[in-house]
PDB file of C-alpha atoms in Angstrom:
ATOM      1  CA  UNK A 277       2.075 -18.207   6.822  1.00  0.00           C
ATOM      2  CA  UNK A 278       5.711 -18.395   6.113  1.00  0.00           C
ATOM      3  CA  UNK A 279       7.570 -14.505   5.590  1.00  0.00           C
ATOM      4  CA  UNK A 280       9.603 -13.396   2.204  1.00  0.00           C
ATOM      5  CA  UNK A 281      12.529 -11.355   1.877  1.00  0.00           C
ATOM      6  CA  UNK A 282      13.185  -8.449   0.015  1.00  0.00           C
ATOM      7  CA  UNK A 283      16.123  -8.173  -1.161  1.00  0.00           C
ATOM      8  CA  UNK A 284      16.214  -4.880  -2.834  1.00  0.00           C
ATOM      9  CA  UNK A 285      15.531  -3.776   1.134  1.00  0.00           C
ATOM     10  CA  UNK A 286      17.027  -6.241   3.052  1.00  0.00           C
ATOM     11  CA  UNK A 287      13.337  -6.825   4.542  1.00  0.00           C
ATOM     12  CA  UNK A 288      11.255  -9.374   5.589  1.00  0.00           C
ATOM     13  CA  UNK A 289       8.169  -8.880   4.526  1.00  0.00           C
ATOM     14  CA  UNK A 290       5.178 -11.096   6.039  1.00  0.00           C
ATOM     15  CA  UNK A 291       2.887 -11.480   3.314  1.00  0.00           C
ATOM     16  CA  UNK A 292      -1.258 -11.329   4.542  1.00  0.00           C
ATOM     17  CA  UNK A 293      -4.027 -10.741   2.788  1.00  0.00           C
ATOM     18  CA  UNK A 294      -4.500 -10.042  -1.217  1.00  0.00           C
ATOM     19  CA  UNK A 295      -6.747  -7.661  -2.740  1.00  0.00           C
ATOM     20  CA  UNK A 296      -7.961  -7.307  -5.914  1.00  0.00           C
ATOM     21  CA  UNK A 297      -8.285  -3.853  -6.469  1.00  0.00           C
ATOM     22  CA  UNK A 298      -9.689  -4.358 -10.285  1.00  0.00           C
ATOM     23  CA  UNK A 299      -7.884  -5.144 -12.541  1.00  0.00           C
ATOM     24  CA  UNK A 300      -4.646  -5.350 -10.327  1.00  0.00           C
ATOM     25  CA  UNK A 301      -4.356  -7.302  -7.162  1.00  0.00           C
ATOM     26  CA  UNK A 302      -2.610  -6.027  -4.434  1.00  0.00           C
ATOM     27  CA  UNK A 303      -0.397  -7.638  -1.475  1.00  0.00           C
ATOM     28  CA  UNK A 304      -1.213  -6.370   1.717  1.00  0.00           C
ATOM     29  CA  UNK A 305       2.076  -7.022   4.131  1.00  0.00           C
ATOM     30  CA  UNK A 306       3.640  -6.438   7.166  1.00  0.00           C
ATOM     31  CA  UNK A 307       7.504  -5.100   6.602  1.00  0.00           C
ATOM     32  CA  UNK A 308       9.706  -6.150   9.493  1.00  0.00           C
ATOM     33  CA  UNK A 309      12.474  -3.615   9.024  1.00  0.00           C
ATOM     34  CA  UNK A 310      10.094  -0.737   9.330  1.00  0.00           C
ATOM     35  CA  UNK A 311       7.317  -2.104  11.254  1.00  0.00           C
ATOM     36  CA  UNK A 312       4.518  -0.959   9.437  1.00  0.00           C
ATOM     37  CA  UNK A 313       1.998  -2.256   6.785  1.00  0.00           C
ATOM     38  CA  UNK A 314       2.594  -2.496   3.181  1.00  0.00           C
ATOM     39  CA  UNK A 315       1.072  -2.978   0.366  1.00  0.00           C
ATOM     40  CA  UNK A 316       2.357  -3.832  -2.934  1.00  0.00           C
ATOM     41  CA  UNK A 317       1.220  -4.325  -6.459  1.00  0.00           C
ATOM     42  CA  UNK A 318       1.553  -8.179  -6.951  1.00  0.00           C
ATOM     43  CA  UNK A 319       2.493  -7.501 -10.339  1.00  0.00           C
ATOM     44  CA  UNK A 320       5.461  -5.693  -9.853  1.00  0.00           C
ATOM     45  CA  UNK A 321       7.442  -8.215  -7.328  1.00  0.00           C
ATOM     46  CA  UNK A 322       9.692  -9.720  -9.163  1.00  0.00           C
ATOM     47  CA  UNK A 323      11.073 -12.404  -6.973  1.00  0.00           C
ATOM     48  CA  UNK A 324      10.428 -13.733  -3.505  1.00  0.00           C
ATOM     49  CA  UNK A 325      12.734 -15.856  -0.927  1.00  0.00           C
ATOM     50  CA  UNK A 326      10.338 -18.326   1.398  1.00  0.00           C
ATOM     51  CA  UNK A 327      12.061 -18.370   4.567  1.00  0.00           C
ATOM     52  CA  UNK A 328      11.602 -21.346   6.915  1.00  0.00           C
ATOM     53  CA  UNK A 329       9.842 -18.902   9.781  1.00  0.00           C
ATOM     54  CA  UNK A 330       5.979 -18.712  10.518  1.00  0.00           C
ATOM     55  CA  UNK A 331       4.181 -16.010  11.793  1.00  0.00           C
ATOM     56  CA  UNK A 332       0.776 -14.962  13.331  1.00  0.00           C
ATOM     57  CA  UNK A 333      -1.612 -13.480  10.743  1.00  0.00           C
ATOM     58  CA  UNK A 334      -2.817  -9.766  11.910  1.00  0.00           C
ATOM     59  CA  UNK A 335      -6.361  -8.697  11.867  1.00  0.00           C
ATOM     60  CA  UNK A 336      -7.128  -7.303   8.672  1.00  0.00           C
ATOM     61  CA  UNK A 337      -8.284  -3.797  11.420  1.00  0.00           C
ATOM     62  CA  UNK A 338      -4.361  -3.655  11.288  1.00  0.00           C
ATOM     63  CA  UNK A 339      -4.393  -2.710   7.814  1.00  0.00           C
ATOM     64  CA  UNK A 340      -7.252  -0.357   7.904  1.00  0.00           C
ATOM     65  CA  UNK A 341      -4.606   3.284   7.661  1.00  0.00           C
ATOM     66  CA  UNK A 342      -3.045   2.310   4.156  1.00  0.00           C
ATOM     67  CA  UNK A 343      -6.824   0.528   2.427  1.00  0.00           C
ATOM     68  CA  UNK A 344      -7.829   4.152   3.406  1.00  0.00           C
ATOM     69  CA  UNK A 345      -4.854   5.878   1.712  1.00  0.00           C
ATOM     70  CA  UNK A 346      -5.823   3.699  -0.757  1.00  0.00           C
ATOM     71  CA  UNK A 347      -9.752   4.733  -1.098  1.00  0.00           C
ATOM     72  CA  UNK A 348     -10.195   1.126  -0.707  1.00  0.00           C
ATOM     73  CA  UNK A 349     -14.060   1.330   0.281  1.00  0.00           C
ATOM     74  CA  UNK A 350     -14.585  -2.537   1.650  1.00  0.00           C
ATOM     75  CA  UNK A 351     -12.677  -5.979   1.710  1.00  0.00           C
TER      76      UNK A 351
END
């Protein structure tokens, strides 16, 4: 997986696992600058630099605190 900036937070933002949370789908995402999960509506990101990095994909139990917040009942 390659990591995105966001430049409205001068972030990196290492994009994981999508979710469709119907009708929106949602990117799940691990922010560098504030070490924590993420997750935004993938309608509302308006633009996206691919750095040349890779990273290691987290287990999707990483994400478990903010699905909750979410009421998201199963993946």
């Amino acid at each position: 997986m390659k990591i995105i900036t966001d430049k409205r937070q001068n972030g990196r933002l290492m994009p994981h696992y999508l979710y469709l949370g119907f009708p929106v789908w949602y990117l799940l995402a691990w922010d560098d600058l504030r070490k924590d999960v993420r997750i935004f509506r993938y309608d509302r990101i308006l633009q996206a630099h691919i750095l040349d990095r890779e990273f290691a994909l987290k287990p999707l139990s990483d994400f478990s605190a903010v699905l909750t917040k979410q009421k998201v009942k199963q993946l």
